[in-house]
Each structure stands twice: as C-alpha cells, then as structure tokens.
C-alpha cells in the first residue's frame, strides 16, 4: 500500500434516462463501487460521480408517447435510478443529470474551444429522413443488413454480429424503426470534429501508461484501437437536426449537440455541481491540463470507441486533462444466455430487490469480475450455492460459532490477548495480496483468497473445538481465548470483504463495537472489550425467492421470426452438447465422495492447467492432479477442505499418478469453483 494518499476521481458510464436499471447495468456500477470503497478503505481520497444521460431522440419520442414533457420524464426516471443505486449500496459523492446548466456551459465551452482551434468542420451531408414522421432519423432508428457480414436486422451505426461500424447509408435495405418505411435521403448542414487532427496525440495517449505504470486501456481495447487507427480516423458528426431534445449549438439555430458529445461531459458537469456543494474541492485541480489527480472511467466494452477516441480528443482540444485510464468490462449473461424477458432473466434492479438481498449479487459479481473484458454469467443455481456456501457457510459461520460461547461463558467479554498471534499475523499479511487484487480489479482472485482465509479460520475452530472444551470444568478462559481468536480472524475477513459487502461491514462494526472499517485497522486486534449480543449477519439464499424473482420478471412476448444470418456470421448461440447416456441410481451410489484437506499444493512443471494437490483423507494422504491452476493460487488452497471422488481408479499421467479427483464446477479457465463440504466436516468423512 502506498504511503501518501492518492487523489482519485472515478466515474461510471451514464445510464440512459429512458428506462429502469437492470442487472446488466449493475455489473458496471457494482464493479466501480467496489473499487471506490477499496480506495477509501486504503486511505486514499477517492470521489465517485455519475449522472443520468438525459438527451436524445429516444427520450423525446418516449415523452411524446407518454404525453409528458421530456423534462418530466427524465426527472421521474432519475428518482428511480437514484433509489435503485442507493438500495444496491452504490454510493456516489454526487449523482447529476446531463440536462443541467453545468453541462450546458461545459459543452458550449468545449465546442467553442474546438471551433476556435480549427477542429470543427461544417458541411452539407445527405442523411436518412422519415417522410412519415417528418424527421431525420438517428442511427439507431434505422435497421437493415450489415454491409460487411450481411447479418440482418442490425442498427444503423454498428453491427452486433461482427462489430463493424458504419453510417446508415451503408446499410443494405434500411427501414425506419418508427414507421417501418424505407427512409429517404435529404441534405442538411452538420458540424464535425476533425478527429484526424488528434491522431498523433491519441496514439501517444493509447500507448502510454498512467499512475503506477498502469496501461491506459486494456490489451483487447488497444488492439481494436490499432484497427481504427490503421483504417483512418473519420470526422465525427456532433450535430443533430430539430426536433431533438438536447442543447442547441451556439450560432447554429435548429442544430443540437449529438448526445455523445455532451454525455461524457456529464462527468465534468456532475463534478462541477459537487464542487458547488463542497468548497474544499477545486474543479481545475481535477480537470485542468496540469492536474495531478487520477481520473478513471469504468465503462462497457461496447462504448470504448467514444471513451478512448472522441473523449480524449475533445478534452485535449479544449485544454483539459485526459483520463488516467479507461477500464472496460464485458456484458452479463444469465444462465449462459442473453437476458430474456420471456424466460424471466431480464431482471430489473427493483424486481431483484423485492425478492433478494442486494449484497448477494454484489458478492456474486465480485467473484466473477476480473480486469479483462470477458462477459460474465449469472448462473442462478451457482448463485444460490456460492452465496450460501461462502458467505453463510464459511464467513458468518465463524462469528456465529464463537459469539455464543463469549456471551455465555465470558459475559460478552473478549480475552485480553490472542491465543495464536502468528495466525492473526498471517491473516493481516494476506491483506497486501488481496489489496493488490482489488487495485487491479481482479475481484475474483481477491474473493478466492478471502475464502481461503475463511477456511483457515474454520479449521482453527474445528481443531480447538470450543464446544467440547465448554463441557469440561475449568476451561472457561481457554474457551474465551479460542473464541476471541475466532472473532478476530472473522473481523479481518469482514474487513477484506467490506468493499463488496458494505452493510455487512457496518453490522460487524456494531457487533464488535469497533471503529469504521479501514484496511490498516486490522493490524490491531479487538481485545478486552464487551461485544454486542450476536444477531444473524446474513441468511441463506432461499431458492424459492430466486424462482419468484424469475417469475416476476417474465413477460409474455409475441413470437418473432428468427433473424436471417449470413453463412459466415457465426452461430446465434453456442451449440449445446448432447446429454450423456443415462445412468441408474445404483450407478451413482457407487461414487464414494470423501472430505479431504489440502496439505500441499504445487505447480506442475510442463503443465499449464494442473496443480499437484496432496490431500489428507483422514486415514491416508493422496496425490491428485487437478486442472484448476487458472482459478486458484496454490498457497491459497493449503488448509482448505475439498470433496474427493475417493474410489476413482488411479490414473497414470506423465507427471505422476493421480489418486482420485476433486469436485469442482464452472465453465473453465479462471471460472472454476471447488465444491466445499458442509461446515464441521472432517477429513475422511463420507459426503452423501
């Protein structure tokens, strides 16, 4: 951890003020919030701002359909968005709207700086016009066949199948989404940013590094940017014709700023509004060209083009600083497929909150998220199993096992010293590695290390057996010492989970009577004080509530024809594997599952996926080769309980003989999760 506190400003992409927040949106806001909370716990000065993206044709048309003004629409949606974020514990320092005077002033200022610098071109263009609706059509209100891969039913600006970007006039057989009629072409004067003016600066920015040597963009995004550079940067159309809901361009009556010009400026506008409430903040200290503050944007990979080309260019051209880095993430699938209203997997944030604890989802997303742009999957069955096994079966179980003995045998008083200071030091020392994972947005790795600590804490309690000691005369002090140790190990774990589970952290603070959670506070154990009576900190996920949420999310949709796909466009979804031949219950009963403890875990030279595990099975030790190297650090597995297929025939491999198989689930790679035995299990015990 660095000695000097850092000054950091963080943003997430602005949710569009045209509809509710859903679980796909929440991936980004939860990812960002975890990072911000970690930075604050680490002692850094970190601010988090966001806003509703409130301009554009879709908002104008929806307001017209609903019989209200666009201002009324965005105000009502803004109230809903703020409530959803608040109830998922996404904590902004300020949440604003792009339809604000701060944003109008900044958008005008940036445009005029670009214009005065010679970076704005004005020329006539021919564009799509709906003769029925009597309006020019935004790119997304035109659909047709992709000119590159021939995929049907694609938007007018980009293809969801092959990722190509183009203009609506490039589409094959385009139609208006509003009227269903083919658009006609009309001429109109438009304003463009000459993006090629900034190519040298953009190439340098993309290739450079931010604070701590961190790349400004991820490798996948850098590769895509290289393609865009090689194909030549085209002028960027930043104007739209009336009717349009947005800010009128100065000196150009009837012309409005395209939503993608003023939307990212909303980051600046939200911060300027915060400065108006906080006299200790200086806008230029964060956004000025000479700013020493760090600036990070968390966004979806689908809007990387706007944030890594247009946005740095317009900032630089207007004399502002550029971002320290842009962090992209992937999309969310549910049960391995795109979210679906008919299947009930297109779940709104509010629908989730009506059925389930928001911290369940925060933890599950944290387990899935890494620093890359891969999509993540919400498997509802795995969601139930993981939350129940990890948070309830491992983490809060430590506190619940120890608190009762402290309350009954020691009148709620913790011992004055730790029974095993070295073990506590080991937990504290793990904070450096876990902190590095949070800093690098490798949340899944952080959660795995934390759960390995939870396994060690439970192992300590299992070995010391306070429930047995409590039945013996004269052991009250020993029971108090063991349970005080357990409580302090639990406190360290809860601190490491605090960025993910902020409400649990507050409950732990109240339970132990200690101060606000900070990363360094765990170095000093909680001793010689009375703790509050234990109350359940988390309850198990009820599968029935998950089913109810899915049912509540279902919509009856009229069947639609499947889109025609070009031969080279790829399958619409991954092909399913055939189900294996049936087995009987007798076949299944022959599998002997045993609890085993990992005694040692080592890398296997010459094998990219394997770890060599030495397992204690109670009466003997076995060696098992397991393909979980991408998901687990070897050191994090030592002491962990796993489930072993004990009667699997030994298999001779070129690395040695594997004497069984440990059970795990997941699609592969880093997304593999070992099956964890029930609490209180011991090596050699049969699992049924």
XYZ file of C-alpha atoms in Angstrom:
688
model
C 0.000 0.000 0.000
C 1.409 3.437 -0.911
C 2.350 5.763 1.951
C 0.974 9.019 0.549
C -2.810 9.133 -0.019
C -3.779 9.382 -3.667
C -6.322 11.840 -5.069
C -8.698 9.982 -7.380
C -11.851 10.802 -9.340
C -13.892 7.883 -10.650
C -16.898 7.726 -12.965
C -19.174 5.077 -14.416
C -20.900 5.350 -17.782
C -24.099 7.353 -17.554
C -27.299 5.256 -17.535
C -29.789 6.398 -20.140
C -32.803 8.198 -18.684
C -35.218 6.239 -20.820
C -35.870 3.204 -18.661
C -35.087 1.264 -15.485
C -31.783 -0.105 -14.209
C -31.414 -3.850 -14.730
C -28.886 -6.458 -13.603
C -26.780 -5.982 -16.728
C -26.297 -2.321 -15.836
C -25.412 -3.207 -12.263
C -22.296 -5.129 -13.279
C -20.617 -1.810 -14.020
C -21.861 0.198 -11.049
C -21.098 -2.560 -8.550
C -17.648 -3.064 -10.095
C -16.946 0.663 -9.797
C -18.352 0.991 -6.295
C -16.197 -1.883 -5.023
C -13.089 -0.198 -6.415
C -14.012 3.155 -4.900
C -14.776 1.634 -1.495
C -11.455 -0.189 -1.544
C -9.585 3.037 -2.335
C -11.268 4.787 0.575
C -10.569 1.895 2.936
C -6.931 2.069 1.833
C -6.788 5.705 2.949
C -6.983 7.367 -0.468
C -9.080 10.447 -1.253
C -11.451 8.966 -3.827
C -14.564 10.649 -5.258
C -17.221 8.935 -7.360
C -19.599 10.886 -9.597
C -22.165 9.902 -12.181
C -25.325 11.246 -13.841
C -28.310 10.310 -15.949
C -27.739 10.576 -19.697
C -30.829 12.650 -20.401
C -30.702 13.788 -24.043
C -31.502 12.371 -27.454
C -34.310 11.354 -29.756
C -35.416 8.235 -27.786
C -36.238 10.351 -24.751
C -38.080 12.900 -26.863
C -40.160 10.169 -28.517
C -40.958 8.319 -25.301
C -42.084 11.533 -23.623
C -44.286 12.235 -26.642
C -45.755 8.742 -26.416
C -46.430 9.129 -22.681
C -47.978 12.553 -23.113
C -45.469 14.338 -20.876
C -42.531 16.665 -21.357
C -39.014 15.261 -21.686
C -38.113 17.172 -18.504
C -40.853 15.360 -16.575
C -39.727 12.014 -17.949
C -36.053 12.401 -17.034
C -36.927 13.721 -13.592
C -39.112 10.687 -12.816
C -36.568 8.213 -14.204
C -33.798 9.971 -12.267
C -35.658 9.400 -8.994
C -35.964 5.677 -9.812
C -32.305 5.362 -10.797
C -31.094 7.026 -7.608
C -33.268 4.738 -5.487
C -32.012 1.597 -7.247
C -28.372 2.589 -6.836
C -28.889 3.546 -3.197
C -30.531 0.224 -2.371
C -27.695 -1.710 -4.021
C -25.237 0.314 -1.869
C -23.717 2.058 -4.891
C -22.549 5.225 -3.161
C -21.933 8.286 -5.325
C -20.492 11.502 -3.981
C -22.800 13.197 -6.455
C -25.346 11.961 -8.991
C -26.400 14.539 -11.563
C -28.115 14.829 -14.949
C -26.744 15.864 -18.321
C -29.762 18.172 -18.692
C -28.195 20.731 -16.373
C -26.803 24.219 -16.612
C -23.352 22.920 -15.633
C -23.406 20.558 -18.594
C -24.749 23.185 -20.993
C -21.959 25.601 -20.028
C -19.198 22.989 -20.305
C -20.470 21.550 -23.599
C -20.632 25.051 -25.074
C -17.160 25.876 -23.769
C -15.600 22.689 -25.194
C -17.325 23.149 -28.561
C -16.176 26.749 -28.845
C -12.600 25.789 -27.922
C -12.632 23.106 -30.633
C -14.173 25.527 -33.143
C -11.702 28.297 -32.372
C -8.842 25.818 -32.651
C -9.877 24.934 -36.187
C -11.090 21.439 -35.293
C -14.734 21.876 -36.382
C -15.835 21.390 -39.985
C -19.287 22.400 -41.253
C -20.632 20.824 -44.424
C -23.759 19.550 -46.095
C -24.488 15.856 -45.772
C -27.190 13.588 -47.040
C -28.888 11.652 -44.297
C -31.847 9.417 -43.664
C -35.210 11.128 -43.281
C -38.504 9.512 -42.331
C -41.143 11.061 -44.618
C -43.946 9.690 -42.455
C -42.663 11.038 -39.114
C -41.147 14.099 -40.860
C -37.831 13.937 -39.040
C -34.234 12.978 -39.614
C -33.502 9.564 -38.147
C -30.824 8.818 -35.556
C -28.553 5.946 -36.498
C -30.242 3.607 -34.038
C -33.664 4.298 -35.536
C -32.630 2.684 -38.789
C -32.167 -1.044 -39.162
C -31.053 -3.160 -42.048
C -28.488 -5.696 -43.234
C -24.844 -5.208 -42.223
C -22.744 -4.218 -45.253
C -19.782 -6.271 -44.030
C -21.067 -9.606 -42.697
C -24.594 -9.464 -44.157
C -26.231 -10.069 -40.759
C -29.856 -8.938 -40.889
C -31.706 -6.562 -38.557
C -28.699 -4.505 -37.458
C -28.542 -0.931 -36.184
C -27.658 1.961 -38.446
C -24.305 2.664 -36.808
C -22.832 -0.701 -35.820
C -23.318 -4.431 -36.242
C -23.894 -6.540 -33.147
C -22.786 -9.630 -35.059
C -19.365 -8.662 -36.438
C -18.681 -5.373 -34.611
C -18.358 -3.285 -37.775
C -19.073 0.446 -37.558
C -20.529 2.372 -40.478
C -23.039 5.072 -41.441
C -26.758 4.352 -42.003
C -26.333 4.948 -45.721
C -24.053 1.890 -45.822
C -26.847 -0.412 -44.618
C -28.466 -2.801 -47.076
C -32.281 -2.497 -47.287
C -32.629 0.021 -44.436
C -36.009 0.801 -42.841
C -37.172 3.330 -40.263
C -37.855 1.830 -36.845
C -40.536 4.485 -36.306
C -42.675 3.967 -39.394
C -41.372 0.779 -40.969
C -40.875 2.635 -44.235
C -37.587 2.930 -46.109
C -36.024 6.284 -45.270
C -35.311 8.802 -47.961
C -32.215 10.981 -48.169
C -32.210 14.716 -47.567
C -29.431 17.232 -47.298
C -28.662 19.006 -44.053
C -25.771 21.059 -42.726
C -23.840 19.272 -39.975
C -20.943 20.021 -37.660
C -17.986 17.646 -37.363
C -14.975 17.282 -35.100
C -11.924 16.622 -37.274
C -10.782 13.619 -35.295
C -7.740 13.043 -37.512
C -6.300 16.309 -36.142
C -5.751 14.436 -32.876
C -4.347 11.155 -34.219
C -0.744 11.715 -33.022
C -1.962 12.723 -29.568
C -4.402 9.779 -29.416
C -1.768 7.257 -30.487
C 0.549 8.553 -27.781
C -2.228 8.516 -25.188
C -3.260 4.936 -26.004
C 0.337 3.672 -25.929
C 1.174 5.479 -22.689
C 0.706 4.480 -19.084
C -0.995 6.118 -16.166
C -0.056 6.264 -12.475
C 1.830 3.231 -11.250
C 2.698 2.205 -14.797
C -0.869 1.017 -15.447
C -1.814 0.866 -19.167
C -4.447 3.416 -20.072
C -6.504 0.811 -21.913
C -6.700 -2.967 -21.737
C -4.835 -5.018 -24.372
C -8.048 -6.023 -26.160
C -9.102 -2.383 -26.465
C -5.612 -1.324 -27.594
C -5.785 -3.907 -30.382
C -9.168 -2.604 -31.512
C -7.894 0.983 -31.422
C -4.977 -0.048 -33.626
C -7.501 -1.263 -36.225
C -9.343 2.064 -36.090
C -6.083 3.996 -36.454
C -4.986 1.840 -39.385
C -8.294 2.328 -41.194
C -8.076 6.110 -40.718
C -9.939 8.330 -38.258
C -13.017 9.871 -39.821
C -14.623 13.186 -38.916
C -17.098 12.796 -36.056
C -20.593 14.180 -36.614
C -21.540 16.050 -33.418
C -24.783 17.697 -34.555
C -28.397 16.646 -34.922
C -31.345 18.389 -36.511
C -34.502 19.560 -34.797
C -36.709 18.123 -33.419
C -34.215 16.931 -30.819
C -34.060 17.019 -27.025
C -30.709 18.464 -26.030
C -28.605 21.629 -26.121
C -28.702 23.883 -29.160
C -25.320 24.527 -30.772
C -24.204 28.155 -30.329
C -24.670 30.125 -33.520
C -26.474 27.284 -35.308
C -30.273 27.603 -34.903
C -32.104 24.296 -35.248
C -28.915 22.288 -34.676
C -28.299 20.386 -31.441
C -25.314 18.709 -29.866
C -25.378 14.981 -30.527
C -25.953 13.156 -27.246
C -22.499 11.562 -27.406
C -20.849 14.975 -27.308
C -22.460 16.152 -24.077
C -22.904 12.756 -22.355
C -19.249 12.266 -21.273
C -19.061 15.968 -20.474
C -21.665 14.992 -17.894
C -18.799 13.530 -15.834
C -17.308 17.005 -15.614
C -20.684 18.635 -15.016
C -21.502 16.287 -12.156
C -18.156 17.044 -10.552
C -18.642 20.786 -11.042
C -22.017 20.509 -9.296
C -20.273 18.655 -6.456
C -17.708 21.455 -6.228
C -20.619 23.856 -5.775
C -21.615 21.937 -2.647
C -18.085 21.273 -1.429
C -15.934 24.429 -1.128
C -12.898 22.251 -0.355
C -12.920 20.918 -3.929
C -11.277 22.712 -6.849
C -12.609 21.805 -10.309
C -9.348 22.657 -12.080
C -7.323 20.534 -9.656
C -9.120 17.502 -11.100
C -9.861 18.536 -14.699
C -7.225 21.144 -15.534
C -4.459 20.315 -18.003
C -1.893 20.247 -15.200
C -3.987 18.110 -12.824
C -2.094 15.662 -10.597
C -5.277 13.828 -9.656
C -6.009 10.390 -11.085
C -9.074 10.082 -13.337
C -10.642 6.714 -14.183
C -13.694 5.781 -16.244
C -15.452 2.412 -15.830
C -17.466 1.568 -18.969
C -18.862 -1.296 -21.016
C -16.731 -2.549 -23.885
C -19.419 -1.522 -26.379
C -18.735 2.202 -25.841
C -14.934 2.038 -25.887
C -14.858 3.906 -29.220
C -16.415 7.011 -27.657
C -14.311 6.948 -24.500
C -10.911 6.136 -25.991
C -11.029 8.266 -29.151
C -13.679 11.002 -29.091
C -13.479 11.764 -25.392
C -9.671 12.203 -25.023
C -9.646 14.191 -28.272
C -12.296 16.684 -27.192
C -10.725 17.057 -23.739
C -7.297 17.688 -25.200
C -8.625 20.019 -27.866
C -10.417 22.105 -25.229
C -7.370 22.356 -22.953
C -8.440 19.851 -20.277
C -6.578 16.820 -18.956
C -7.147 13.336 -20.383
C -8.130 10.214 -18.405
C -5.511 8.274 -16.459
C -7.137 5.063 -17.711
C -10.373 3.702 -19.127
C -11.486 0.346 -17.687
C -13.832 -1.701 -19.886
C -15.890 -4.684 -18.789
C -17.919 -7.328 -20.602
C -21.636 -7.995 -20.760
C -23.838 -10.054 -18.437
C -25.493 -13.282 -19.466
C -27.920 -15.208 -17.269
C -27.778 -18.995 -17.205
C -25.402 -18.845 -20.166
C -27.709 -16.855 -22.448
C -28.576 -13.245 -23.225
C -31.020 -11.783 -20.743
C -34.546 -12.661 -21.820
C -37.897 -11.165 -20.862
C -39.759 -14.304 -21.880
C -37.526 -16.532 -19.721
C -37.630 -14.099 -16.806
C -33.886 -13.495 -16.862
C -34.148 -9.830 -17.903
C -34.326 -8.757 -14.271
C -34.825 -5.149 -13.261
C -32.902 -3.897 -10.249
C -36.128 -3.174 -8.374
C -37.532 -6.633 -9.093
C -34.378 -8.206 -7.669
C -34.599 -6.009 -4.563
C -38.192 -7.098 -3.965
C -37.005 -10.689 -3.555
C -33.316 -10.879 -2.604
C -30.574 -9.220 -0.564
C -28.504 -6.847 -2.744
C -25.265 -7.990 -1.083
C -25.791 -11.466 -2.511
C -25.481 -10.029 -6.019
C -22.578 -7.751 -5.113
C -20.646 -10.767 -3.846
C -21.518 -12.966 -6.817
C -20.466 -10.312 -9.313
C -17.247 -9.769 -7.352
C -16.469 -13.484 -7.625
C -16.865 -13.273 -11.397
C -15.162 -9.973 -12.212
C -11.595 -9.650 -13.433
C -9.548 -6.989 -15.172
C -10.449 -8.102 -18.687
C -13.420 -7.523 -20.973
C -14.819 -11.055 -20.985
C -18.546 -11.422 -20.473
C -19.656 -12.818 -17.133
C -22.507 -15.226 -16.477
C -25.031 -15.170 -13.670
C -25.890 -18.834 -13.171
C -28.831 -18.743 -10.791
C -28.157 -22.206 -9.357
C -24.496 -21.366 -8.819
C -25.540 -18.016 -7.330
C -27.540 -19.791 -4.610
C -24.837 -22.367 -3.916
C -21.964 -19.916 -3.816
C -23.577 -17.329 -1.572
C -24.822 -19.975 0.842
C -21.539 -21.885 0.906
C -19.185 -18.912 1.094
C -20.904 -16.102 2.937
C -23.179 -18.099 5.208
C -21.426 -21.465 5.483
C -17.922 -20.050 5.850
C -17.757 -16.371 6.771
C -20.606 -15.501 9.123
C -20.445 -19.034 10.468
C -17.157 -18.096 12.161
C -18.818 -15.315 14.140
C -21.931 -17.301 14.969
C -19.853 -20.266 16.250
C -17.769 -18.090 18.552
C -20.154 -15.377 19.731
C -22.410 -17.660 21.743
C -19.530 -19.007 23.844
C -18.304 -15.450 24.510
C -21.799 -14.374 25.572
C -22.487 -17.385 27.801
C -19.093 -18.105 29.268
C -17.463 -14.669 29.448
C -20.405 -12.282 29.818
C -19.705 -10.954 26.328
C -16.082 -10.024 27.130
C -13.264 -10.837 24.743
C -9.954 -12.100 26.127
C -7.079 -9.685 26.706
C -4.689 -11.491 24.333
C -4.712 -13.606 21.187
C -4.161 -17.305 21.588
C -2.325 -17.612 18.256
C -0.766 -14.249 17.289
C 1.131 -15.847 14.402
C -2.099 -16.977 12.762
C -3.560 -13.494 13.135
C -0.397 -12.044 11.601
C -0.807 -14.420 8.669
C -4.322 -13.082 8.080
C -3.118 -9.479 8.300
C -0.223 -10.159 5.921
C -2.660 -11.545 3.334
C -4.090 -8.043 3.080
C -1.295 -6.916 0.774
C -2.101 -9.536 -1.845
C -5.848 -9.000 -1.537
C -5.370 -5.235 -1.816
C -3.327 -5.724 -4.988
C -6.162 -7.771 -6.476
C -8.737 -5.087 -5.653
C -6.470 -2.376 -7.056
C -6.027 -4.366 -10.274
C -9.797 -5.054 -10.490
C -9.142 -8.777 -10.073
C -12.048 -9.120 -7.696
C -12.497 -12.836 -8.307
C -8.940 -13.522 -7.163
C -9.496 -11.354 -4.085
C -12.635 -13.286 -3.117
C -10.874 -16.633 -3.532
C -8.068 -15.548 -1.219
C -10.577 -14.265 1.319
C -12.495 -17.541 1.258
C -9.222 -19.423 1.747
C -8.714 -17.384 4.924
C -12.254 -18.263 5.995
C -11.369 -21.937 5.534
C -8.295 -21.459 7.755
C -10.350 -19.737 10.436
C -12.913 -22.523 10.439
C -10.106 -25.075 10.505
C -8.662 -23.380 13.595
C -12.045 -23.532 15.342
C -12.553 -27.162 14.286
C -9.193 -28.122 15.740
C -9.679 -26.251 19.018
C -13.311 -27.466 19.430
C -14.690 -24.847 21.855
C -17.965 -26.792 22.054
C -16.036 -29.698 23.570
C -13.907 -27.505 25.847
C -17.001 -25.743 27.182
C -18.283 -29.021 28.625
C -15.123 -29.559 30.651
C -14.639 -27.929 34.079
C -12.113 -25.119 34.457
C -11.812 -24.328 30.765
C -13.720 -21.037 30.621
C -10.578 -18.981 29.989
C -9.453 -21.355 27.247
C -12.844 -21.224 25.545
C -12.765 -17.425 25.782
C -9.278 -17.366 24.218
C -10.238 -19.673 21.351
C -13.400 -17.750 20.552
C -11.673 -14.370 20.877
C -9.185 -15.626 18.326
C -12.015 -16.749 16.043
C -13.800 -13.401 16.373
C -10.631 -11.528 15.428
C -9.995 -13.719 12.402
C -13.592 -13.068 11.381
C -13.035 -9.319 11.767
C -10.068 -9.411 9.387
C -12.105 -11.341 6.811
C -15.045 -8.930 7.146
C -12.670 -6.014 6.582
C -11.358 -7.563 3.377
C -14.960 -8.121 2.245
C -16.078 -4.595 3.169
C -15.695 -3.105 -0.339
C -18.053 -5.812 -1.591
C -20.365 -6.094 1.430
C -20.632 -2.619 2.978
C -23.767 -3.349 5.015
C -22.216 -6.481 6.485
C -19.168 -4.386 7.418
C -21.364 -1.894 9.281
C -23.079 -4.734 11.135
C -19.703 -6.157 12.138
C -18.575 -2.757 13.416
C -21.714 -2.554 15.589
C -21.309 -6.166 16.757
C -17.692 -5.663 17.829
C -18.010 -2.030 18.929
C -15.014 -1.026 16.822
C -14.497 1.997 14.602
C -15.135 2.341 10.861
C -13.560 -0.331 8.704
C -10.156 0.556 7.274
C -7.536 -1.622 5.647
C -4.878 -0.932 8.264
C -7.122 -1.174 11.346
C -6.934 -4.975 11.348
C -3.295 -4.885 12.477
C -4.594 -4.187 15.986
C -6.853 -6.980 17.263
C -10.049 -6.318 19.191
C -9.332 -7.437 22.768
C -10.538 -6.923 26.318
C -13.892 -5.403 25.406
C -17.519 -6.413 25.552
C -19.150 -7.269 22.244
C -22.844 -6.927 21.457
C -25.165 -9.923 21.530
C -24.874 -11.766 18.250
C -27.620 -11.304 15.687
C -27.650 -13.086 12.314
C -25.480 -11.123 9.888
C -26.654 -12.852 6.713
C -29.236 -15.525 5.997
C -29.153 -18.227 3.374
C -30.488 -17.586 -0.114
C -33.884 -19.219 -0.477
C -34.115 -20.824 -3.951
C -37.855 -20.209 -3.845
C -37.212 -16.471 -3.785
C -34.934 -16.756 -6.807
C -37.684 -18.627 -8.636
C -40.204 -15.965 -7.609
C -37.910 -13.232 -8.954
C -37.629 -15.020 -12.292
C -41.388 -15.490 -12.473
C -41.981 -11.822 -11.667
C -39.596 -10.846 -14.480
C -41.310 -12.848 -17.196
C -43.135 -11.068 -19.956
C -45.386 -12.712 -22.477
C -43.925 -11.754 -25.824
C -45.401 -12.367 -29.232
C -43.247 -14.826 -31.199
C -40.973 -13.173 -33.705
C -39.201 -14.645 -36.689
C -35.567 -15.502 -36.140
C -33.265 -13.038 -37.899
C -31.662 -14.254 -41.102
C -27.945 -14.710 -40.614
C -25.187 -14.715 -43.186
C -23.318 -18.029 -43.551
C -20.131 -16.546 -42.095
C -21.777 -14.625 -39.270
C -21.331 -17.461 -36.777
C -23.942 -19.343 -34.735
C -26.627 -17.383 -32.927
C -25.696 -19.152 -29.695
C -23.116 -21.733 -28.628
C -24.079 -25.236 -29.757
C -25.295 -27.420 -26.925
C -23.565 -30.710 -26.121
C -25.640 -33.907 -26.280
C -26.685 -35.364 -22.938
C -24.652 -38.432 -21.992
C -26.140 -41.907 -21.738
C -28.472 -42.470 -18.789
C -27.212 -44.000 -15.556
C -29.190 -45.558 -12.724
C -29.294 -44.543 -9.076
C -27.229 -47.639 -8.359
C -24.511 -46.362 -10.686
C -24.496 -43.037 -8.897
C -24.433 -44.656 -5.448
C -21.126 -46.349 -6.318
C -19.362 -42.959 -6.275
C -17.593 -42.590 -2.900
C -17.255 -38.897 -2.029
C -14.983 -38.035 0.894
C -13.964 -34.847 2.658
C -10.251 -34.104 2.211
C -7.991 -31.325 3.409
C -5.345 -29.814 1.121
C -1.987 -30.366 2.828
C 0.120 -29.028 -0.044
C -0.493 -27.519 -3.476
C 2.223 -27.139 -6.094
C 2.595 -26.095 -9.705
C 3.232 -28.914 -12.158
C 6.216 -28.254 -14.393
C 5.286 -28.628 -18.027
C 1.510 -28.390 -17.396
C -0.312 -25.098 -17.908
C -3.581 -26.121 -16.215
C -2.624 -28.598 -13.490
C -1.887 -28.303 -9.801
C -0.472 -31.184 -7.758
C -2.559 -31.485 -4.581
C -1.543 -33.504 -1.534
C -4.752 -34.411 0.294
C -5.359 -35.608 3.839
C -8.248 -38.099 3.625
C -8.220 -38.975 7.337
C -6.566 -42.375 7.263
C -4.107 -41.610 4.467
C -2.705 -38.973 2.147
C -3.237 -38.959 -1.609
C -1.826 -37.107 -4.582
C -4.339 -35.689 -7.052
C -3.644 -33.702 -10.210
C -6.377 -31.114 -10.749
C -6.918 -28.727 -13.674
C -7.665 -25.665 -11.523
C -4.421 -23.734 -11.934
C -6.077 -20.762 -13.690
C -8.584 -20.346 -10.850
C -6.511 -20.813 -7.703
C -3.164 -19.754 -6.354
C -1.504 -22.834 -4.811
C -0.808 -21.138 -1.455
C -4.475 -20.151 -1.121
C -5.535 -23.834 -1.230
C -3.448 -25.102 1.662
C -5.702 -25.944 4.605
C -8.862 -25.858 2.517
C -11.474 -28.624 2.694
C -12.488 -30.166 -0.631
C -14.624 -33.085 -1.795
C -12.698 -36.037 -3.261
C -14.000 -38.818 -5.515
C -12.184 -41.388 -3.426
C -12.923 -44.572 -5.362
C -11.937 -43.272 -8.794
C -9.408 -45.628 -10.363
C -5.884 -44.120 -10.140
C -4.751 -42.645 -13.423
C -1.151 -42.723 -14.557
C -0.091 -39.399 -16.067
C 3.274 -38.272 -17.355
C 3.587 -36.120 -14.220
C 2.776 -38.985 -11.836
C -0.221 -40.991 -10.629
C -3.459 -39.138 -9.775
C -5.265 -40.938 -6.952
C -8.762 -39.540 -7.316
C -10.468 -36.336 -8.394
C -11.572 -33.216 -6.507
C -15.032 -31.924 -7.332
C -15.380 -28.507 -8.921
C -17.849 -26.717 -11.160
C -17.788 -23.929 -13.717
C -17.230 -23.311 -17.429
C -13.436 -23.488 -17.153
C -10.405 -21.224 -17.087
C -10.484 -18.881 -14.093
C -14.195 -19.628 -13.589
C -13.785 -22.896 -11.678
C -15.030 -23.294 -8.117
C -14.159 -26.128 -5.801
C -17.077 -27.833 -4.099
C -16.895 -27.073 -0.382
C -18.048 -29.566 2.285
C -20.645 -28.602 4.877
C -19.449 -26.787 7.965
C -17.919 -29.059 10.626
C -16.817 -31.718 8.139
C -13.562 -33.562 8.851
C -11.106 -35.349 6.524
C -12.241 -38.850 5.614
C -15.909 -38.141 6.310
C -18.312 -39.546 3.698
C -20.291 -36.964 1.741
C -23.832 -38.016 0.944
